[in-house]
mmJSON file of the N, C-alpha and C atoms, coordinates in Angstrom:
{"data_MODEL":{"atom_site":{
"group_PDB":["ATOM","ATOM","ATOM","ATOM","ATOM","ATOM","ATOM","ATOM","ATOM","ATOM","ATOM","ATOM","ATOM","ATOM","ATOM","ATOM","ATOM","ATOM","ATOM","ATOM","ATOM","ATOM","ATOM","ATOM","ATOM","ATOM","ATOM","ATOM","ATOM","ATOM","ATOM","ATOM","ATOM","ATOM","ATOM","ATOM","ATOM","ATOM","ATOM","ATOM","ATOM","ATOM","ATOM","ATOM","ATOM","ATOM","ATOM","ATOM","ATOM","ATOM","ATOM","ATOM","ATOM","ATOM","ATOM","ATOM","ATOM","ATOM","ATOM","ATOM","ATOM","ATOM","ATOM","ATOM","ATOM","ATOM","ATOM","ATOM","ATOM","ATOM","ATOM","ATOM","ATOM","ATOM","ATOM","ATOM","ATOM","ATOM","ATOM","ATOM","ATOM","ATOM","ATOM","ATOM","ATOM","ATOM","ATOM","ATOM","ATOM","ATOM","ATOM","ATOM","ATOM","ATOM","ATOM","ATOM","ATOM","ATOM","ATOM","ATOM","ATOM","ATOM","ATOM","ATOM","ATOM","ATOM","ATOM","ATOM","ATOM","ATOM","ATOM","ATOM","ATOM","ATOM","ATOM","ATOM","ATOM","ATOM","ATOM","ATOM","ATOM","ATOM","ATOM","ATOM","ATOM","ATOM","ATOM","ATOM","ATOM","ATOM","ATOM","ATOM","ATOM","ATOM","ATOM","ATOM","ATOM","ATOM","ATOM","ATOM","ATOM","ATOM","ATOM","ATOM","ATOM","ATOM","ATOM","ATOM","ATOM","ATOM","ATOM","ATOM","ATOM","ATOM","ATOM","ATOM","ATOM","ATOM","ATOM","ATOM","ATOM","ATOM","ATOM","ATOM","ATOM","ATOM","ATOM","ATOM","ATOM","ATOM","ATOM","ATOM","ATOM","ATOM","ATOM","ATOM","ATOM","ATOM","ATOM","ATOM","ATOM","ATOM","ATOM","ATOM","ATOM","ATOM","ATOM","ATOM","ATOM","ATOM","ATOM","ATOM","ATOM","ATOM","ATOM","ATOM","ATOM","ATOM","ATOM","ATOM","ATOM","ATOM","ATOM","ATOM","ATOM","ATOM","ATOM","ATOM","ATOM","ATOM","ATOM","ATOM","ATOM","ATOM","ATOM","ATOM"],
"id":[1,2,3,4,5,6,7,8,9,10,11,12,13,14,15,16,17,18,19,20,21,22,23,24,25,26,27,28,29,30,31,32,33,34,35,36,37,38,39,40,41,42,43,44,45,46,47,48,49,50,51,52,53,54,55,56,57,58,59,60,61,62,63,64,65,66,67,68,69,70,71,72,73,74,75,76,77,78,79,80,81,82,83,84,85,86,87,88,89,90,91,92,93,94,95,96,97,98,99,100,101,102,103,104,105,106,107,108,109,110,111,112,113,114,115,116,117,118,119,120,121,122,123,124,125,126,127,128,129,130,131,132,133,134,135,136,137,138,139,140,141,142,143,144,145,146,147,148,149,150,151,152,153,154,155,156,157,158,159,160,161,162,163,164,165,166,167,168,169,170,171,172,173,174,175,176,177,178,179,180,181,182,183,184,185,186,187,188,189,190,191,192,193,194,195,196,197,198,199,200,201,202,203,204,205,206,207,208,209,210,211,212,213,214,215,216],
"type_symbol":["N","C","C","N","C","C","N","C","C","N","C","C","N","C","C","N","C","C","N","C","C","N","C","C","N","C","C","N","C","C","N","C","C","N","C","C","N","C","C","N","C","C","N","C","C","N","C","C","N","C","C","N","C","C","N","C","C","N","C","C","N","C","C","N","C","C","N","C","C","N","C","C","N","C","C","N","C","C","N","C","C","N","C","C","N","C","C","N","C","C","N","C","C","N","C","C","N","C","C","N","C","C","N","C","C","N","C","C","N","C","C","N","C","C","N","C","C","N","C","C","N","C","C","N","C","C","N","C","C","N","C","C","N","C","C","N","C","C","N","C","C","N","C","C","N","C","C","N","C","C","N","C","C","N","C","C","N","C","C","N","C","C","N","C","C","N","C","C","N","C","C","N","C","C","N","C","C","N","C","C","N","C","C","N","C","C","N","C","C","N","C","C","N","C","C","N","C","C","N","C","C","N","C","C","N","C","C","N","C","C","N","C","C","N","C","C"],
"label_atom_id":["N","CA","C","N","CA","C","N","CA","C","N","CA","C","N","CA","C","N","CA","C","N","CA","C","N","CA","C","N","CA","C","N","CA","C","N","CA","C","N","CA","C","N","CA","C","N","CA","C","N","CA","C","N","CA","C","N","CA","C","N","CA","C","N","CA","C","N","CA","C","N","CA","C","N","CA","C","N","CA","C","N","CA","C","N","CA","C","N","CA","C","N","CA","C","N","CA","C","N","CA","C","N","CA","C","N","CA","C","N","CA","C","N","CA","C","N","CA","C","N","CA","C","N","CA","C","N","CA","C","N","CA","C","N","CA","C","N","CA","C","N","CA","C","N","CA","C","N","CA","C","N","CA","C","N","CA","C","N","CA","C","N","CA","C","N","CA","C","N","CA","C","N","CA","C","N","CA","C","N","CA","C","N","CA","C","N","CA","C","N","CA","C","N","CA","C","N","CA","C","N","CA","C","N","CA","C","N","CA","C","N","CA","C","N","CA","C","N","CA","C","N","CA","C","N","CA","C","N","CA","C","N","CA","C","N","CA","C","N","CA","C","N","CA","C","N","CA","C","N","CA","C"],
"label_alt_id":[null,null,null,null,null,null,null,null,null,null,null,null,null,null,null,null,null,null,null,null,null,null,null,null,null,null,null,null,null,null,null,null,null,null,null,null,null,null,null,null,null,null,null,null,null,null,null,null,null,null,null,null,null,null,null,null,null,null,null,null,null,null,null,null,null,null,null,null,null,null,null,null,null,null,null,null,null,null,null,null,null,null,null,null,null,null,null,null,null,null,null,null,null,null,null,null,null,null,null,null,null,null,null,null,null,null,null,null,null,null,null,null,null,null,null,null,null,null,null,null,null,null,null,null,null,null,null,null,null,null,null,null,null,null,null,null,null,null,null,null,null,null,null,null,null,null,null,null,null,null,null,null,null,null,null,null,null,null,null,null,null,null,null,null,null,null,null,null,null,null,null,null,null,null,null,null,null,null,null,null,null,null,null,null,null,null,null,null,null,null,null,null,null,null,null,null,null,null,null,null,null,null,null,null,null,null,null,null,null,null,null,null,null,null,null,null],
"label_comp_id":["UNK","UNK","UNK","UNK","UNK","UNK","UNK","UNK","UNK","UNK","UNK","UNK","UNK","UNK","UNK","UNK","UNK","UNK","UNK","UNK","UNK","UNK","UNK","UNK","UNK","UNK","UNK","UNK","UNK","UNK","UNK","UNK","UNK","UNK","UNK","UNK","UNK","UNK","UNK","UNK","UNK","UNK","UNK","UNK","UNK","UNK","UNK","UNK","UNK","UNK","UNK","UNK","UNK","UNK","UNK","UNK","UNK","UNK","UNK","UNK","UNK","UNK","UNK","UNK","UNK","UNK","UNK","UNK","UNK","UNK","UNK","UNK","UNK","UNK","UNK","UNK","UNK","UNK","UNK","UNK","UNK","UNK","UNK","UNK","UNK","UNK","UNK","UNK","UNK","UNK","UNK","UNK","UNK","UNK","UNK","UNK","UNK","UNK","UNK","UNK","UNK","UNK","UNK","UNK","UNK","UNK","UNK","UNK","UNK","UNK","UNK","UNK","UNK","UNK","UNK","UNK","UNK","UNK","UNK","UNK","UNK","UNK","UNK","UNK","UNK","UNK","UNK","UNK","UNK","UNK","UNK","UNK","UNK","UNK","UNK","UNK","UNK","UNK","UNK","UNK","UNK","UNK","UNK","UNK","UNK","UNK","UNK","UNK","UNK","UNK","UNK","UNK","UNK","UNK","UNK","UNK","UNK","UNK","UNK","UNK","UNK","UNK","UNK","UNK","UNK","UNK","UNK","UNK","UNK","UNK","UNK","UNK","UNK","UNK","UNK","UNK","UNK","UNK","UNK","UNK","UNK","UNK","UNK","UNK","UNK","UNK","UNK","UNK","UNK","UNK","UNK","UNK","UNK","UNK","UNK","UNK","UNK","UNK","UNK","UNK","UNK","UNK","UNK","UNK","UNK","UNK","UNK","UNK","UNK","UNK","UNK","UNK","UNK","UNK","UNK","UNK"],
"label_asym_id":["A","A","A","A","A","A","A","A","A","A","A","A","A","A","A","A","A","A","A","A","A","A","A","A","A","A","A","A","A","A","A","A","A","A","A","A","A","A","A","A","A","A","A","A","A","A","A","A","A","A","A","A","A","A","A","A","A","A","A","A","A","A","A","A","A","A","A","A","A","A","A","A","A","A","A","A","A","A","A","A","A","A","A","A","A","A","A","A","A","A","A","A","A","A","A","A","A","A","A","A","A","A","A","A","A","A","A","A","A","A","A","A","A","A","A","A","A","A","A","A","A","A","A","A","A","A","A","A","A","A","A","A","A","A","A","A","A","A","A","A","A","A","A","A","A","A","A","A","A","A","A","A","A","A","A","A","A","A","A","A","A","A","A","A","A","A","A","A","A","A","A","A","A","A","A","A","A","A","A","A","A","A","A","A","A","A","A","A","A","A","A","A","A","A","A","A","A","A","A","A","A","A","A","A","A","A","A","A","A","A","A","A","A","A","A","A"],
"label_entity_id":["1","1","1","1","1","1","1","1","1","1","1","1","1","1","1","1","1","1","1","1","1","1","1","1","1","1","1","1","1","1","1","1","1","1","1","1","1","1","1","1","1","1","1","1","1","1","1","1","1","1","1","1","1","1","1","1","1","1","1","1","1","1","1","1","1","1","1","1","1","1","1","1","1","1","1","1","1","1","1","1","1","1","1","1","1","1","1","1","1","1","1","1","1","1","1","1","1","1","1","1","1","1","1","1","1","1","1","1","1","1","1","1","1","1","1","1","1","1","1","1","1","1","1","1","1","1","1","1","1","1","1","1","1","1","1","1","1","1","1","1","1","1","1","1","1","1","1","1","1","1","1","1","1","1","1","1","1","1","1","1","1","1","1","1","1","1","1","1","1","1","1","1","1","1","1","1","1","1","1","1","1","1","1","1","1","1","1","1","1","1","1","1","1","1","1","1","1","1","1","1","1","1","1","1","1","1","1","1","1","1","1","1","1","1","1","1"],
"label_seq_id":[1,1,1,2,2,2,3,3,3,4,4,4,5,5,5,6,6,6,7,7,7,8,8,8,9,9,9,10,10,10,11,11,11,12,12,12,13,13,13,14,14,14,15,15,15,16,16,16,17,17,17,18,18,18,19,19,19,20,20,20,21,21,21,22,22,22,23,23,23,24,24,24,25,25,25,26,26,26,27,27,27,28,28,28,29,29,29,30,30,30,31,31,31,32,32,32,33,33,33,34,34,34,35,35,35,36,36,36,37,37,37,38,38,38,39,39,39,40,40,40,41,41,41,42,42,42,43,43,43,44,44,44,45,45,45,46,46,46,47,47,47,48,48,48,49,49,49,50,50,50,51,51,51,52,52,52,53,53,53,54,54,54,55,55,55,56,56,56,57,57,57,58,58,58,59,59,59,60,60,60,61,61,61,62,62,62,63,63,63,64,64,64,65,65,65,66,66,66,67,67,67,68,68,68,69,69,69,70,70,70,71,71,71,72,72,72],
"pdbx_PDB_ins_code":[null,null,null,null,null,null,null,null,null,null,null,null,null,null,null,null,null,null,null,null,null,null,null,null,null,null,null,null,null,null,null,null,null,null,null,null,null,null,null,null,null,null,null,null,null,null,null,null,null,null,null,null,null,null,null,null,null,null,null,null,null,null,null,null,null,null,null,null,null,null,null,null,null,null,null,null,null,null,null,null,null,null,null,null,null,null,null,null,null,null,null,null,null,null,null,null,null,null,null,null,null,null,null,null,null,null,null,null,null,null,null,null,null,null,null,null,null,null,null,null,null,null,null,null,null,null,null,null,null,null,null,null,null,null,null,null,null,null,null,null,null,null,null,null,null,null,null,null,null,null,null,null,null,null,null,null,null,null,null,null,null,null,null,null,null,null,null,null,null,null,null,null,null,null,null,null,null,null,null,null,null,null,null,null,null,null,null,null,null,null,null,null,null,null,null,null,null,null,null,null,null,null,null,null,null,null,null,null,null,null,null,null,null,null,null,null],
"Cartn_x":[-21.897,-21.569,-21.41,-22.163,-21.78,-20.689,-20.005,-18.484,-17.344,-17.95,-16.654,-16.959,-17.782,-17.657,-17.357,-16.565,-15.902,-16.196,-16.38,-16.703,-14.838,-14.299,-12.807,-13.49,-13.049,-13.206,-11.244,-11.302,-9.395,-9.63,-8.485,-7.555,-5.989,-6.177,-4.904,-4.024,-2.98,-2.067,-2.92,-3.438,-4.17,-4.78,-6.18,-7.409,-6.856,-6.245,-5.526,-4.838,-4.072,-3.694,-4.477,-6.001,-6.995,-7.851,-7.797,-8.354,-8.058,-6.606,-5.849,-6.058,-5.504,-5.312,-3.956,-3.139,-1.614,-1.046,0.052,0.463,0.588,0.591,1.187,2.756,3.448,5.13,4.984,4.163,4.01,3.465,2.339,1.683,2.753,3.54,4.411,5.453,5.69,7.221,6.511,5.399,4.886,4.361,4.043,4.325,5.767,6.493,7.22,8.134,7.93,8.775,7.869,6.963,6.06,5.194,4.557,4.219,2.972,2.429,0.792,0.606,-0.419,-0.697,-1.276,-0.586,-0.943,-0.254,-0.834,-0.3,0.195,1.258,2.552,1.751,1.285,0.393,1.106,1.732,3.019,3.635,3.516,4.184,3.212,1.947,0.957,1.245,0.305,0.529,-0.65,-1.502,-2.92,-3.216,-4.385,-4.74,-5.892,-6.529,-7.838,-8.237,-9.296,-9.913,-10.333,-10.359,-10.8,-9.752,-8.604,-7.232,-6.95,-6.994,-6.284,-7.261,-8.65,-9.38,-8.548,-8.395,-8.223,-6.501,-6.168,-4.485,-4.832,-5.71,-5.434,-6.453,-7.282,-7.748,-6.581,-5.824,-4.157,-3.281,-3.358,-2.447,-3.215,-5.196,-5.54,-5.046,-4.848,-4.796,-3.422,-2.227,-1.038,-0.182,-0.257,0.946,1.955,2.696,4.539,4.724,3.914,3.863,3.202,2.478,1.99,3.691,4.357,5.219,6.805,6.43,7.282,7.606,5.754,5.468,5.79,5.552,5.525,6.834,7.618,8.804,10.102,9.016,10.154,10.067],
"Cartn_y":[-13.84,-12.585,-11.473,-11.699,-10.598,-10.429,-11.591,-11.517,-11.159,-10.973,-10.171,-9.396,-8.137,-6.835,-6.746,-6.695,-6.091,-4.373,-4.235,-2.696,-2.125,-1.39,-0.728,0.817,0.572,2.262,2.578,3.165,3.379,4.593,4.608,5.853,6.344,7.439,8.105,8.019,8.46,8.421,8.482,9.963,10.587,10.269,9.71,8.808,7.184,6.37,5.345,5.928,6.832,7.126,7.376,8.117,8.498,6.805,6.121,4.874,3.973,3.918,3.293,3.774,4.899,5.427,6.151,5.978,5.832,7.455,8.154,9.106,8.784,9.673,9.666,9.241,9.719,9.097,7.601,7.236,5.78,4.944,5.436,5.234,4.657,5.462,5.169,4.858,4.94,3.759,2.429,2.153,0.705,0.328,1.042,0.995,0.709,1.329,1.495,0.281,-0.231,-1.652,-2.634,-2.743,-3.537,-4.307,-3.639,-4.139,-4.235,-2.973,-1.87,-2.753,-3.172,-3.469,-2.255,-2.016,-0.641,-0.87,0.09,-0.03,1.368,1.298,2.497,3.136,4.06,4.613,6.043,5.399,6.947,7.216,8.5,9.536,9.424,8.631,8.565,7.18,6.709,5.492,5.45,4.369,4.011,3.184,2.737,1.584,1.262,0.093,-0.144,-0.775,-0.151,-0.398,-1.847,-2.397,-4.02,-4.595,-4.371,-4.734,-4.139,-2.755,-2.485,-3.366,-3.651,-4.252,-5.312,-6.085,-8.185,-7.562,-6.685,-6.551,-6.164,-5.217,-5.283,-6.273,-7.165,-8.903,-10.018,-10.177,-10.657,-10.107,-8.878,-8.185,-9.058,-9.126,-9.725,-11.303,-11.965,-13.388,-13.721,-12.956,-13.215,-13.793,-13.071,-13.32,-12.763,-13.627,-12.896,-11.482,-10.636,-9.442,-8.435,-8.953,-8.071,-8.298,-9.644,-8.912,-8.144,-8.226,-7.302,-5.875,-5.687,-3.991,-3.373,-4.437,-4.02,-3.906,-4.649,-4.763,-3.66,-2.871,-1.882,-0.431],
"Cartn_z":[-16.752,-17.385,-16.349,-15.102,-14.111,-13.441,-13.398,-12.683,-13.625,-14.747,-15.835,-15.9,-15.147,-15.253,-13.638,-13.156,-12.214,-11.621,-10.609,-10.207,-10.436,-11.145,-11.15,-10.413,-9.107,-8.281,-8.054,-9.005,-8.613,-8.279,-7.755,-6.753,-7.056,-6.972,-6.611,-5.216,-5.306,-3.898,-2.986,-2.978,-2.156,-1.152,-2.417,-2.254,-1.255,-1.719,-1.477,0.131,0.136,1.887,2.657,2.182,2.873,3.509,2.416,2.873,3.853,3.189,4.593,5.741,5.871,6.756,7.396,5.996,6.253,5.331,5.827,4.845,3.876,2.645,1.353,1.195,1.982,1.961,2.336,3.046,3.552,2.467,1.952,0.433,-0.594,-0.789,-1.882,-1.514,-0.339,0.284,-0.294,0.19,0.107,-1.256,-2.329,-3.654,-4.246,-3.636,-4.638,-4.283,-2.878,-2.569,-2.969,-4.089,-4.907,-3.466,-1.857,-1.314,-1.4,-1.933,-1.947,-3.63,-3.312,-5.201,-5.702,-6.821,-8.05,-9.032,-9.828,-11.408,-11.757,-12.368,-12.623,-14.275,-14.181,-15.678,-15.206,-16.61,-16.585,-15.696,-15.14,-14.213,-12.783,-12.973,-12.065,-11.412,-10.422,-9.492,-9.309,-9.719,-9.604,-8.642,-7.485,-6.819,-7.269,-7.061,-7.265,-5.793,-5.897,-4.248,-3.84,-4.751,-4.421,-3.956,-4.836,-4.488,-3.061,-2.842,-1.495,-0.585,-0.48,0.18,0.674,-0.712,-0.605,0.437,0.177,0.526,2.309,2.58,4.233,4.583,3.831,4.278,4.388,3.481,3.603,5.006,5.52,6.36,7.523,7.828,9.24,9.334,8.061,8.198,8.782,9.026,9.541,8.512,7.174,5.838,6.242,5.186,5.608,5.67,4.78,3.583,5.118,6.338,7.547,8.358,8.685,9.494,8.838,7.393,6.553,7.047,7.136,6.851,8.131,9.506,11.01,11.001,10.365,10.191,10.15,9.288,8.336,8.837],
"occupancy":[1.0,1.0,1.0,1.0,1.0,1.0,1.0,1.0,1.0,1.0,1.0,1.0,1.0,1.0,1.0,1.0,1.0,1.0,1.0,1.0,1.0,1.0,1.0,1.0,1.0,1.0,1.0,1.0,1.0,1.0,1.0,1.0,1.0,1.0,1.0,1.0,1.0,1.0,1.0,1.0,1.0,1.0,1.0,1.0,1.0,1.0,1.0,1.0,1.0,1.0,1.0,1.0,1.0,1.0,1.0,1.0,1.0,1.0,1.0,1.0,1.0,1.0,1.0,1.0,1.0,1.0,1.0,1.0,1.0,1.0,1.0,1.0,1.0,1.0,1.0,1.0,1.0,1.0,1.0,1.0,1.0,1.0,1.0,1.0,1.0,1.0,1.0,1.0,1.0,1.0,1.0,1.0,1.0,1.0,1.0,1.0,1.0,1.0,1.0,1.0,1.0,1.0,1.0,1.0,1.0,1.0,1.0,1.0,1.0,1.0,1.0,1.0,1.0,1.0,1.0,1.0,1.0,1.0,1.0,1.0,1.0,1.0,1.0,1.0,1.0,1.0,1.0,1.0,1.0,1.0,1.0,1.0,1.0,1.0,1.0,1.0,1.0,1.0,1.0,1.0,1.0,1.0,1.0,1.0,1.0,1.0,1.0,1.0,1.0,1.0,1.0,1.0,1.0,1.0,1.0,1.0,1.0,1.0,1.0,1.0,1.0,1.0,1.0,1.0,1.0,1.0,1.0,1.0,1.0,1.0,1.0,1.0,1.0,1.0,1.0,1.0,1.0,1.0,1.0,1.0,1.0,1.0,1.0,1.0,1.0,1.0,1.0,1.0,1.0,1.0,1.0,1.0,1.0,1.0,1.0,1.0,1.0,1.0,1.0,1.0,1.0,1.0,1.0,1.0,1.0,1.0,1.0,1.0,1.0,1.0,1.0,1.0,1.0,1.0,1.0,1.0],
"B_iso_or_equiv":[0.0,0.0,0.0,0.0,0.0,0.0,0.0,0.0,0.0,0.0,0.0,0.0,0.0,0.0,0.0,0.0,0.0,0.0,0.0,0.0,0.0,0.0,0.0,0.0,0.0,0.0,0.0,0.0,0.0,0.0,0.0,0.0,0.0,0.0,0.0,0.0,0.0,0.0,0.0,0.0,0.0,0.0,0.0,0.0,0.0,0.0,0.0,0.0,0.0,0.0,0.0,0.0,0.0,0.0,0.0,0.0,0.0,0.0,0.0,0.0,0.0,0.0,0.0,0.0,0.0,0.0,0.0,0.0,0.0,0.0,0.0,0.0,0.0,0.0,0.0,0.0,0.0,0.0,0.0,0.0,0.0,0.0,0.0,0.0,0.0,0.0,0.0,0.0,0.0,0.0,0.0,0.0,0.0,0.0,0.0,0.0,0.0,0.0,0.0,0.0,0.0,0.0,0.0,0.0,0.0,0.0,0.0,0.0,0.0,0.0,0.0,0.0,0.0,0.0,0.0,0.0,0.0,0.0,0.0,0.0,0.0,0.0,0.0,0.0,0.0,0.0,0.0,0.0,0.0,0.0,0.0,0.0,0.0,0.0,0.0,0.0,0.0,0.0,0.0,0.0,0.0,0.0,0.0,0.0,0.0,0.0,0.0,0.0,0.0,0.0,0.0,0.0,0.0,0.0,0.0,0.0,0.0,0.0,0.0,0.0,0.0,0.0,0.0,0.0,0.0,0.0,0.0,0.0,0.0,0.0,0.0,0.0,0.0,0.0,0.0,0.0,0.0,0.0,0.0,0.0,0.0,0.0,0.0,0.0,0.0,0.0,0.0,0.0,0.0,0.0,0.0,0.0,0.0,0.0,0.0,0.0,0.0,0.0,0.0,0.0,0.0,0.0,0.0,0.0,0.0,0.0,0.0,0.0,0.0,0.0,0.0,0.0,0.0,0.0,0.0,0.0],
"pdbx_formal_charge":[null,null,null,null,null,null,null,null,null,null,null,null,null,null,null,null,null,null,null,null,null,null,null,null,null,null,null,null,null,null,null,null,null,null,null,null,null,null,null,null,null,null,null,null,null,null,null,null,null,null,null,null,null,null,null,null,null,null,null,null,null,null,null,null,null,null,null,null,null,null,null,null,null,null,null,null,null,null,null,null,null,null,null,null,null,null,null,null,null,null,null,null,null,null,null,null,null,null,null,null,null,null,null,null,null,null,null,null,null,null,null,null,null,null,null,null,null,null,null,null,null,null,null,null,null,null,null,null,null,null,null,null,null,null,null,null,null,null,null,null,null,null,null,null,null,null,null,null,null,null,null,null,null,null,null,null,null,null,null,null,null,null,null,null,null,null,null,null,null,null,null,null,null,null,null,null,null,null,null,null,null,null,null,null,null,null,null,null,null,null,null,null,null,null,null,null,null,null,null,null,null,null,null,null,null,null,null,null,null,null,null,null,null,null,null,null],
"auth_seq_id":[1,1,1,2,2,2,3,3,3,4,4,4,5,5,5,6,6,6,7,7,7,8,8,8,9,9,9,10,10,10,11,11,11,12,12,12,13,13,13,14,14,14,15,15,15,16,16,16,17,17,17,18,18,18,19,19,19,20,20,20,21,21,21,22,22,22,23,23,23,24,24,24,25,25,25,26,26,26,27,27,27,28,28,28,29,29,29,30,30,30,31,31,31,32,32,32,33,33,33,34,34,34,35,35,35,36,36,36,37,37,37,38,38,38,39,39,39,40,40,40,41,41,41,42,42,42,43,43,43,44,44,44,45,45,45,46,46,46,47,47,47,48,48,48,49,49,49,50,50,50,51,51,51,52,52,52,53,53,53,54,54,54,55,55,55,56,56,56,57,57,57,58,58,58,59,59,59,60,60,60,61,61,61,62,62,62,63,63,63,64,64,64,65,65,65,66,66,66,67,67,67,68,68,68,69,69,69,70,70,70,71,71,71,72,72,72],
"auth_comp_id":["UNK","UNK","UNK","UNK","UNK","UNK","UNK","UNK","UNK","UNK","UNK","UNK","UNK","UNK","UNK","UNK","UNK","UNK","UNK","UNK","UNK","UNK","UNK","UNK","UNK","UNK","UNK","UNK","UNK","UNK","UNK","UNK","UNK","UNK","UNK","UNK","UNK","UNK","UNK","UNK","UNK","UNK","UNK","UNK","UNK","UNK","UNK","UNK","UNK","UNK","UNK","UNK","UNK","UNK","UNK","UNK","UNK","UNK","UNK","UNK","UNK","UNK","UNK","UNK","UNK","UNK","UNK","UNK","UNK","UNK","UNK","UNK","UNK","UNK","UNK","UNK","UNK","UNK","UNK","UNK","UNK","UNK","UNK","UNK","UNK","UNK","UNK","UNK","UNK","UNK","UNK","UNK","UNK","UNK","UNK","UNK","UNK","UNK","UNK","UNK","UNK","UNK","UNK","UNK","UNK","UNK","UNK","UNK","UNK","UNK","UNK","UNK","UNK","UNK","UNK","UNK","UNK","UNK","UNK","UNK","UNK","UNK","UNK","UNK","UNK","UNK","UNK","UNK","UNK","UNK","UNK","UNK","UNK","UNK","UNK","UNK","UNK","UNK","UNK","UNK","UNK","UNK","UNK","UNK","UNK","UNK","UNK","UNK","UNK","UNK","UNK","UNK","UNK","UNK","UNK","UNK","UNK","UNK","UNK","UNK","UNK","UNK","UNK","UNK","UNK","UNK","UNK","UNK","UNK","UNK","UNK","UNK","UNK","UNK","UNK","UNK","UNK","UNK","UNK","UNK","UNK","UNK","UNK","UNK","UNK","UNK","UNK","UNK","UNK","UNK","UNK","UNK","UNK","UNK","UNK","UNK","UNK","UNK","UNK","UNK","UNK","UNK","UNK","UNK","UNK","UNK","UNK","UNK","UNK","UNK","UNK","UNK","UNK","UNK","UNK","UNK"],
"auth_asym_id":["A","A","A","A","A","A","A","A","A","A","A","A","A","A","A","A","A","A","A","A","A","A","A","A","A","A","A","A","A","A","A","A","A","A","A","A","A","A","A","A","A","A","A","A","A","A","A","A","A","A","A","A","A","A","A","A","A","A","A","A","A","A","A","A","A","A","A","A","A","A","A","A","A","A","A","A","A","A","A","A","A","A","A","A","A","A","A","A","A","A","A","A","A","A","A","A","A","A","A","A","A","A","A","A","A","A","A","A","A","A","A","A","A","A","A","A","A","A","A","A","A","A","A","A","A","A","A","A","A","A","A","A","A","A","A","A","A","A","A","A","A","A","A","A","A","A","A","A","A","A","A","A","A","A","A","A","A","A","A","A","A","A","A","A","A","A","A","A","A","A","A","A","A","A","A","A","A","A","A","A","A","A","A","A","A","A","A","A","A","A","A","A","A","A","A","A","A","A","A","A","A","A","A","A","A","A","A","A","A","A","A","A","A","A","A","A"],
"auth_atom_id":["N","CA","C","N","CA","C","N","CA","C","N","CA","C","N","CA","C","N","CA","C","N","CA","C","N","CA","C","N","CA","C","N","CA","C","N","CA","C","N","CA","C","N","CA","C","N","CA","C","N","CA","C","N","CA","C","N","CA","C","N","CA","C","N","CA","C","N","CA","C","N","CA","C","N","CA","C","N","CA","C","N","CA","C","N","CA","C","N","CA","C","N","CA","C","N","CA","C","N","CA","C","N","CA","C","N","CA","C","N","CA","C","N","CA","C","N","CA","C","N","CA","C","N","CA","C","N","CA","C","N","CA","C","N","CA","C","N","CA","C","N","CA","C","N","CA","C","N","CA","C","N","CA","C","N","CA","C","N","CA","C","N","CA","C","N","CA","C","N","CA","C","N","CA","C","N","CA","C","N","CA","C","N","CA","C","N","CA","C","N","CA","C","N","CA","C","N","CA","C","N","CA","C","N","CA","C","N","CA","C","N","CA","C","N","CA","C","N","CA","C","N","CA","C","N","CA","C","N","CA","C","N","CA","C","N","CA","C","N","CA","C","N","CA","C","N","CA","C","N","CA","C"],
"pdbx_PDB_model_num":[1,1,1,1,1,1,1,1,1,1,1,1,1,1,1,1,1,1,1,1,1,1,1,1,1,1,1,1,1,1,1,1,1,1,1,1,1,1,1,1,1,1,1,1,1,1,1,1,1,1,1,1,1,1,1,1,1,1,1,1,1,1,1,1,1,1,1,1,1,1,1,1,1,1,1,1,1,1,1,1,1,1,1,1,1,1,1,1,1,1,1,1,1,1,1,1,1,1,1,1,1,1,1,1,1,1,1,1,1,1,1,1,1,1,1,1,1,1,1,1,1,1,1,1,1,1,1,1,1,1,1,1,1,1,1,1,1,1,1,1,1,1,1,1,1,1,1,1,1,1,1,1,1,1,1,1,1,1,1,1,1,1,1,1,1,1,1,1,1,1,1,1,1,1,1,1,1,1,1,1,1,1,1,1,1,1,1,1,1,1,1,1,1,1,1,1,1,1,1,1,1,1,1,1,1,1,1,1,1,1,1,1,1,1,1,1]
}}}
């Protein structure tokens, strides 16, 4: 029963560029090319922090989706 309640710490753009470490234009370049996992709620752009976590753990392991981003 404890692993179906999940911690949800979401974020805004903002919050989410501050984490990374990356601008807000960079933020949502990489959203919006479905690279950044988030969820589109309305007019807003949500992340959840677990997700951006598992996503720059994917970027150290050498996935396609890291020499995309170096890429672009």
């Amino acid at each position: 029963m404890a692993e179906e309640k999940k911690c949800m710490d979401l974020m805004s753009v903002e919050e989410a560029a501050v984490y990374l470490k990356f601008s807000k234009t960079y933020v949502y370049r990489l959203a919006r090319a479905n690279i950044l996992p988030h969820v589109n709620y309305g007019r807003h752009i949500i992340f959840r922090k677990e997700d951006l976590y598992e996503w720059i753990g994917s970027m150290v392991t050498g996935s396609n989706t890291a020499s995309f981003v170096v890429n672009k």
